[in-house]
Structures are given as structure tokens and as C-alpha cells.
GROMACS .gro file of C-alpha atoms in nm:
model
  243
    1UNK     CA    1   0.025  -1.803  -1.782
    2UNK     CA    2  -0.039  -1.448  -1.768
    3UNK     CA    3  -0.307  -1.471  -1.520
    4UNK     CA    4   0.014  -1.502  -1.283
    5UNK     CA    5   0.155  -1.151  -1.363
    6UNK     CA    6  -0.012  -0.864  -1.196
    7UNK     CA    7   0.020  -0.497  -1.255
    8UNK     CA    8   0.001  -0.180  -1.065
    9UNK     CA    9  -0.115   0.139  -1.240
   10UNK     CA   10   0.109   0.429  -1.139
   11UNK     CA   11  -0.088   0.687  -1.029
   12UNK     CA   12   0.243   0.977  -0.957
   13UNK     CA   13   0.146   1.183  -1.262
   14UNK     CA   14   0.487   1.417  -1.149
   15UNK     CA   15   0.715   1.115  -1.210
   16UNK     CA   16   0.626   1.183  -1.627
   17UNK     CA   17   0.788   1.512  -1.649
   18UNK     CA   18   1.081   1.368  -1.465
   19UNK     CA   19   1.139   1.094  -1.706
   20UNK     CA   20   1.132   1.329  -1.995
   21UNK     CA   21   1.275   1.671  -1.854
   22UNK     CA   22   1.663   1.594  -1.714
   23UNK     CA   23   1.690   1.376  -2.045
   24UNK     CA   24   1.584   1.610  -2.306
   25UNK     CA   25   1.815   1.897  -2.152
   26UNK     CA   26   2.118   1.685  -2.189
   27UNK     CA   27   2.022   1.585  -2.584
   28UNK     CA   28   2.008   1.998  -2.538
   29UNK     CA   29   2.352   2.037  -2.427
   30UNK     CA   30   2.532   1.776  -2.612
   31UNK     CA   31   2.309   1.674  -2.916
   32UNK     CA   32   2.059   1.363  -2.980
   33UNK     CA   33   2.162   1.010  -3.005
   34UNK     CA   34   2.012   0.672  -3.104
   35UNK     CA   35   2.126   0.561  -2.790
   36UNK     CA   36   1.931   0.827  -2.629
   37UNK     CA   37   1.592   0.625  -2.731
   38UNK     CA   38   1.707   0.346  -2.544
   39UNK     CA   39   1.793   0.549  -2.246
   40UNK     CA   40   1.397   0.685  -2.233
   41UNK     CA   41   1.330   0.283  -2.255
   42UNK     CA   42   1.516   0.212  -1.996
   43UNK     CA   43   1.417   0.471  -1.737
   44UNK     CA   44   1.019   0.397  -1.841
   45UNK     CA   45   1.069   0.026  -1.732
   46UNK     CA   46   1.288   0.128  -1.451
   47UNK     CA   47   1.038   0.345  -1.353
   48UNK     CA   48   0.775   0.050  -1.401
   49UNK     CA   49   0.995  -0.186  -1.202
   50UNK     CA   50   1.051   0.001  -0.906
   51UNK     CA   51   0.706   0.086  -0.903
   52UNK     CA   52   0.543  -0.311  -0.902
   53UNK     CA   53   0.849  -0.376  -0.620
   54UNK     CA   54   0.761  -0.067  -0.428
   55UNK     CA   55   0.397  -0.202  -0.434
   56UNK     CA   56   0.514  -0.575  -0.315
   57UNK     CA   57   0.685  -0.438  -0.033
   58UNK     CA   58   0.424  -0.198   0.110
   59UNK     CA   59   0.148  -0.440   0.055
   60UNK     CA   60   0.101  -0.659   0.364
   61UNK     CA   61  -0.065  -0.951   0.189
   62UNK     CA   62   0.243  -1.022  -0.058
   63UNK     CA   63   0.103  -1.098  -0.456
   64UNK     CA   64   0.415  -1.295  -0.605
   65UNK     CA   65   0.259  -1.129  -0.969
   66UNK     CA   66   0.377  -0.802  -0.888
   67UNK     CA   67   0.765  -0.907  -0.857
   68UNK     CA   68   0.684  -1.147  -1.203
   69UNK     CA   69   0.590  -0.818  -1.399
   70UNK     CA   70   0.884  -0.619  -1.178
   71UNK     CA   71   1.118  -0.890  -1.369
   72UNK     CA   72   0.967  -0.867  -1.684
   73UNK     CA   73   1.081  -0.468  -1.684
   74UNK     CA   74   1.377  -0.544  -1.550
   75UNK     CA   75   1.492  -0.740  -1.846
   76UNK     CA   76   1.362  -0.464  -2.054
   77UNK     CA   77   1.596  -0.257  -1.834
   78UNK     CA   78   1.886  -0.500  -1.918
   79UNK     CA   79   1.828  -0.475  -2.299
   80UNK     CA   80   1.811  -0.080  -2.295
   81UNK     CA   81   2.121  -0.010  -2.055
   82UNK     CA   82   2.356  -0.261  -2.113
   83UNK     CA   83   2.404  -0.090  -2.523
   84UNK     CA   84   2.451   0.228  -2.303
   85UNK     CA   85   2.708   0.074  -2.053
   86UNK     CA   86   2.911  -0.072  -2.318
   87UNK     CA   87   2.917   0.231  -2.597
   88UNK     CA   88   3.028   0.446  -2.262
   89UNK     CA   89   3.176   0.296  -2.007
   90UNK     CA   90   3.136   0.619  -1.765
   91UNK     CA   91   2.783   0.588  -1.737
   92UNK     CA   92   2.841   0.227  -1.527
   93UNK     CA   93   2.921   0.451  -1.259
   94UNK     CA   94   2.612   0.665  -1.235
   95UNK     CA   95   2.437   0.359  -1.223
   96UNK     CA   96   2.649   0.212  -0.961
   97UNK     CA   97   2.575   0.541  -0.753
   98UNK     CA   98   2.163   0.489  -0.850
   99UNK     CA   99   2.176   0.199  -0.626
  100UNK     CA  100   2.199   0.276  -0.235
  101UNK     CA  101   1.944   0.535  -0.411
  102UNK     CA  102   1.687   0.308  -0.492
  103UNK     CA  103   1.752   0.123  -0.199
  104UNK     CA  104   1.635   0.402   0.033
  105UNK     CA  105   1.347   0.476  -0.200
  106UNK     CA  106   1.263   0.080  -0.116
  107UNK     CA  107   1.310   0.127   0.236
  108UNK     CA  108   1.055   0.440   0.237
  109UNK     CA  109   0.807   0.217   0.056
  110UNK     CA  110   0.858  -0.075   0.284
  111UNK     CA  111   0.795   0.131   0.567
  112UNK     CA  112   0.431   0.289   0.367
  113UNK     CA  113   0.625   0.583   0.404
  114UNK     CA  114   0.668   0.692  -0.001
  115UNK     CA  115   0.528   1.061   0.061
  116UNK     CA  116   0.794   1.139   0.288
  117UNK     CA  117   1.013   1.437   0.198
  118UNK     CA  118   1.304   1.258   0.188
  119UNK     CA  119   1.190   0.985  -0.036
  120UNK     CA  120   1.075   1.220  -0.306
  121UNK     CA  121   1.397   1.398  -0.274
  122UNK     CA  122   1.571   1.055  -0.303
  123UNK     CA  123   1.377   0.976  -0.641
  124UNK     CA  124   1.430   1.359  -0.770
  125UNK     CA  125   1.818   1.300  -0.763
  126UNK     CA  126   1.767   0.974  -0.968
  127UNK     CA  127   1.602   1.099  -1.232
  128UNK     CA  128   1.800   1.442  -1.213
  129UNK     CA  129   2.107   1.197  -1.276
  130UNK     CA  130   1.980   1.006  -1.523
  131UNK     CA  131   2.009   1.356  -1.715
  132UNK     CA  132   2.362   1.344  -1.662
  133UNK     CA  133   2.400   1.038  -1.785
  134UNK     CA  134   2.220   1.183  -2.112
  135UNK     CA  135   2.514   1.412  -2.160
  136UNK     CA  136   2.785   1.147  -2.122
  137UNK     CA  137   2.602   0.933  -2.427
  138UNK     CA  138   2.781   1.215  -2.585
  139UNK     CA  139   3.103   1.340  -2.373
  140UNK     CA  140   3.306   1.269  -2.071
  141UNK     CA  141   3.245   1.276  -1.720
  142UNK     CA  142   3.519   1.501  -1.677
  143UNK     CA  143   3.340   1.760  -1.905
  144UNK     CA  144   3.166   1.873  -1.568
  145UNK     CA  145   3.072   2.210  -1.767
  146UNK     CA  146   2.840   1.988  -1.976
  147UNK     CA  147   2.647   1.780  -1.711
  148UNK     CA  148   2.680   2.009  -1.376
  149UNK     CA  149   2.456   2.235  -1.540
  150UNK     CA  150   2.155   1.955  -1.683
  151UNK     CA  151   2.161   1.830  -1.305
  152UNK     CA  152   2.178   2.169  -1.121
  153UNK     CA  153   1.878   2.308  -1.349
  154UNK     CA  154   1.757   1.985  -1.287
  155UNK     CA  155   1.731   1.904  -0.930
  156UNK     CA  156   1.643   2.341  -0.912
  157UNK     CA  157   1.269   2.289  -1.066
  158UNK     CA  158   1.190   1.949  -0.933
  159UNK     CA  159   1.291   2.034  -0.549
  160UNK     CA  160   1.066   2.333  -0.610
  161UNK     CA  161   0.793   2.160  -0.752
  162UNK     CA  162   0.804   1.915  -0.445
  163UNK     CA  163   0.796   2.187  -0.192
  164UNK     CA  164   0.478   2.349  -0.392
  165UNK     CA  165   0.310   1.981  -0.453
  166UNK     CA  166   0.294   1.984  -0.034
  167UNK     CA  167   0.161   2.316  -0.009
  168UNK     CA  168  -0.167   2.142  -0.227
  169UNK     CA  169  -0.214   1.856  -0.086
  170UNK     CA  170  -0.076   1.654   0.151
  171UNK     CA  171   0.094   1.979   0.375
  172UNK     CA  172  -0.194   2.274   0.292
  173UNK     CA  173  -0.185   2.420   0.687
  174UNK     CA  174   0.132   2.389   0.698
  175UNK     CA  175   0.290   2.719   0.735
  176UNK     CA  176   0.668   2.587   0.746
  177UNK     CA  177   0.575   2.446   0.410
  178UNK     CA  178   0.406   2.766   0.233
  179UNK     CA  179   0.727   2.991   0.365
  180UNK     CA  180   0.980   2.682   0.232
  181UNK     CA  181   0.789   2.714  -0.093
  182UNK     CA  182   0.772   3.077  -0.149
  183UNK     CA  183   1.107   3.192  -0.020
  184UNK     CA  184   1.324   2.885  -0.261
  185UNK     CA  185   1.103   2.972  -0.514
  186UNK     CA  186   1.173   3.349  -0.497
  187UNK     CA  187   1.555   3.267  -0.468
  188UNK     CA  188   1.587   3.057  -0.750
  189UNK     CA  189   1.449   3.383  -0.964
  190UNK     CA  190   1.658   3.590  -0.825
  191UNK     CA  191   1.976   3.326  -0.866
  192UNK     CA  192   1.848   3.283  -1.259
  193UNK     CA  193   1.815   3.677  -1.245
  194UNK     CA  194   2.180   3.699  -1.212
  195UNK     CA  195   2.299   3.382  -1.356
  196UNK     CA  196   2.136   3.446  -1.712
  197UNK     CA  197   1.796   3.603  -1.764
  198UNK     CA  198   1.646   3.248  -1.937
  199UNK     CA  199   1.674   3.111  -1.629
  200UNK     CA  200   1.457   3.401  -1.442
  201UNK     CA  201   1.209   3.336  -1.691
  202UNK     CA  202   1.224   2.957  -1.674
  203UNK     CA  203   1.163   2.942  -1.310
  204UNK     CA  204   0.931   3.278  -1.295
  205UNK     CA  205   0.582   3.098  -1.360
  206UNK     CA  206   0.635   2.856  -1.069
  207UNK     CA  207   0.724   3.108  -0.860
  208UNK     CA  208   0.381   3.271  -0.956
  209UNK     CA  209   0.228   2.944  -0.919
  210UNK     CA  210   0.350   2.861  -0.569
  211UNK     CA  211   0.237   3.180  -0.450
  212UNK     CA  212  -0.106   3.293  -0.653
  213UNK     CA  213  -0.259   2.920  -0.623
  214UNK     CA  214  -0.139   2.889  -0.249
  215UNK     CA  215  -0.469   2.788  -0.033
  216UNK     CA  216  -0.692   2.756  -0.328
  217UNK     CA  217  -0.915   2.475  -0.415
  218UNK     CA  218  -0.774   2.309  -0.662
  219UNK     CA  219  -0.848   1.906  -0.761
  220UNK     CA  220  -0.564   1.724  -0.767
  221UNK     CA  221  -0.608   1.660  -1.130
  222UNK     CA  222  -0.599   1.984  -1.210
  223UNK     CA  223  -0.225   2.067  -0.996
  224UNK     CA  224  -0.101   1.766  -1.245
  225UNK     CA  225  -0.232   1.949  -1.520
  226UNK     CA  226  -0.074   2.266  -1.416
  227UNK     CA  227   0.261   2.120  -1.323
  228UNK     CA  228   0.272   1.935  -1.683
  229UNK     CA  229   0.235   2.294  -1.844
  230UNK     CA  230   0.451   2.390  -1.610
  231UNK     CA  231   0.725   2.110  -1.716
  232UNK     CA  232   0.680   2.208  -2.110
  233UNK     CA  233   0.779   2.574  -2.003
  234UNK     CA  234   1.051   2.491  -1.831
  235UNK     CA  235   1.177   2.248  -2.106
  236UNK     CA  236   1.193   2.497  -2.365
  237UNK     CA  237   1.296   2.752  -2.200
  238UNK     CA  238   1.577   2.517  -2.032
  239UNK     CA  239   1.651   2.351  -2.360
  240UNK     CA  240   1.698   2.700  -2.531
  241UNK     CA  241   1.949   2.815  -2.235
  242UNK     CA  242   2.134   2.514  -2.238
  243UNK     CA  243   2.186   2.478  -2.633
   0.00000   0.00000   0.00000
């Protein structure tokens, strides 16, 4: 039976620190539930599941065993969100909005377009509101001074991190790119700077990073490597700000 399932390896190492980051500052800013565990569950296998569909679509010889192991997460996605859903109610509604979401991310990757800077911006608010939804396990949506800030900090570092990401690889002559890069980078310093001096220091090494590894030779390996650091720095520090 299980010769009929069939399973693609993700190979977006970035996608890691956005499962864990956005979460873990919202256990920061309103403390750690059980429920929280099954919230990591359920973004992993949503993550997993959007990931075997994504790969059906693009593909132009379609394998049926990719959607059979899609469906297989997604049940794992019904067991770990439907606790959430029903313990608080609120969060139906941030799922409701993931939706047209993911349905734009499956467009990109119908089109074999999933590199496009729209699409990762697209996936970026996802998992940036999937924080959010980390803070509600333990307030209410109108406590916007509880969740604004998990998202803005958020959705700060990750649209950074894609700007820099194009600047290594896939964008490396692209001027446009290197100045996008270096000037948001430099202005979300300076924002921290006068916001709260743990946020000047949360955001200061990827400003250094966007600008001192800029046109090097680097293996892609090694820019995963660098951003996961990277993510752990920002965590703490984050975590710290926001407790």
C-alpha cells in the first residue's frame, strides 16, 4: 500500500526558522501553552502538505502519490488545529484569512513560478500570522498590543532576509536588489534604534550580513547556515524584548 504514497523532500532550508521564529515570540509575549505543541504540529504538516501539493501542481507528469501523502498531513493538520479552533474560537479567523493566501502561493507554484518575490512574500505573511495566532492561544484578538508587535517584528526580519537571500543567489547582479537590501536593512536599525535599543541589536547582524557578504562566494549551504545563526540571534534577542 505504501508503495502508492510518494514524498518530496523539502529542500527551502529558510522555511525552518519560519516555523519556529513567529511562534516562539508569541509563547514570549503571552506565555507557553500545551496547545502551543500542537500548533508547531500543525504548521510542520501544513508546511509538509502544501509542499507535496505545490510539487503536484508544478510537475507536468502528475504522480497521484504526492496528493495521497498531501492528505495524510492534512489530517494531521485536522487533529492539531481543530483543539486550537475550539479552545479559541478567534483563531478560526486567521485561518480563514490563511486561505486566499495559500491559494496564491498555489497559483505561483502552478505557474513554476515559487521564487517569485511575491510568492515568498505571500508565504512570509503566513507564517508571520501563524505567530499571531500563538498569542491568541493565550489572549484576545482585540489585545492588538500583544500580537501587532510578534507580527510586525515578524514580517521585519523575514522580508529582510528575503531581500538578502536574492542578493546570493538567484538576483547577485542585480543592483536594484543589493540597494533594496542594504537601504531596508539600514532602516530597520535605525527604526529599532529609536523604537527600543533590543531591537537595533536584533536586526544589527543582518544588516552587517547583507552588506559585508554582498558579492562574495558563498555555497548555498553555507547562506542557510548563516541565516539559521542568524534566526537564533534574532530569537533571543526578540524573545527577550518582547517578554
Amino acid at each position: 500500500m505504501f508503495f502508492l504514497f510518494k514524498f518530496k523532500k523539502p529542500n527551502q532550508h529558510g522555511v525552518w526558522s519560519m516555523i519556529i521564529l513567529p511562534i516562539a515570540f508569541g509563547i514570549a509575549v503571552s506565555g507557553f501553552t500545551f496547545l502551543h505543541i500542537f500548533l508547531y504540529l500543525g504548521v510542520l504538516a501544513a508546511y509538509f502538505m502544501s509542499d507535496q501539493v505545490f510539487f503536484y501542481l508544478k510537475k507536468r507528469k502528475k504522480e497521484i502519490g504526492y496528493i495521497y501523502t498531501a492528505s495524510l498531513f492534512g489530517i494531521i493538520v485536522l487533529i492539531s488545529f481543530i483543539p486550537i479552533v475550539l479552545y479559541k474560537f478567534e483563531t478560526f479567523w486567521i485561518f480563514l484569512l490563511m486561505i486566499p493566501l495559500s491559494l496564491i502561493n498555489a497559483f505561483f507554484a502552478k505557474k513554476k513560478n515559487e521564487r517569485a518575490f511575491t510568492n515568498d512574500l505571500i508565504a512570509v505573511i503566513i507564517f508571520c500570522l501563524f505567530g499571531v495566532m500563538s498569542v491568541l492561544l493565550n489572549t484576545a484578538l482585540s489585545n492588538i498590543n500583544a500580537w501587532l508587535p510578534v507580527f510586525i517584528l515578524s514580517f521585519m526580519y523575514f522580508f529582510g532576509t528575503i531581500l538578502y537571500v536574492k542578493t546570493m543567489i538567484r538576483e547577485k547582479k542585480s543592483i536594484k536588489y543589493k540597494w533594496s537590501s542594504w537601504i531596508y536593512h539600514l532602516c530597520i536599525v535605525v527604526i529599532g534604534l529609536l523604537v527600543n535599543p533590543l531591537i537595533m541589536i536584533m536586526y544589527l547582524p543582518s544588516l552587517i550580513r547583507a552588506i559585508v557578504l554582498y558579492g562574495k562566494k558563498i555555497k548555498i549551504m553555507h547562506v542557510g547556515l548563516i541565516e539559521i545563526a542568524n534566526s537564533i540571534f534574532v530569537l533571543i534577542i526578540g524573545s527577550i524584548y518582547l517578554h
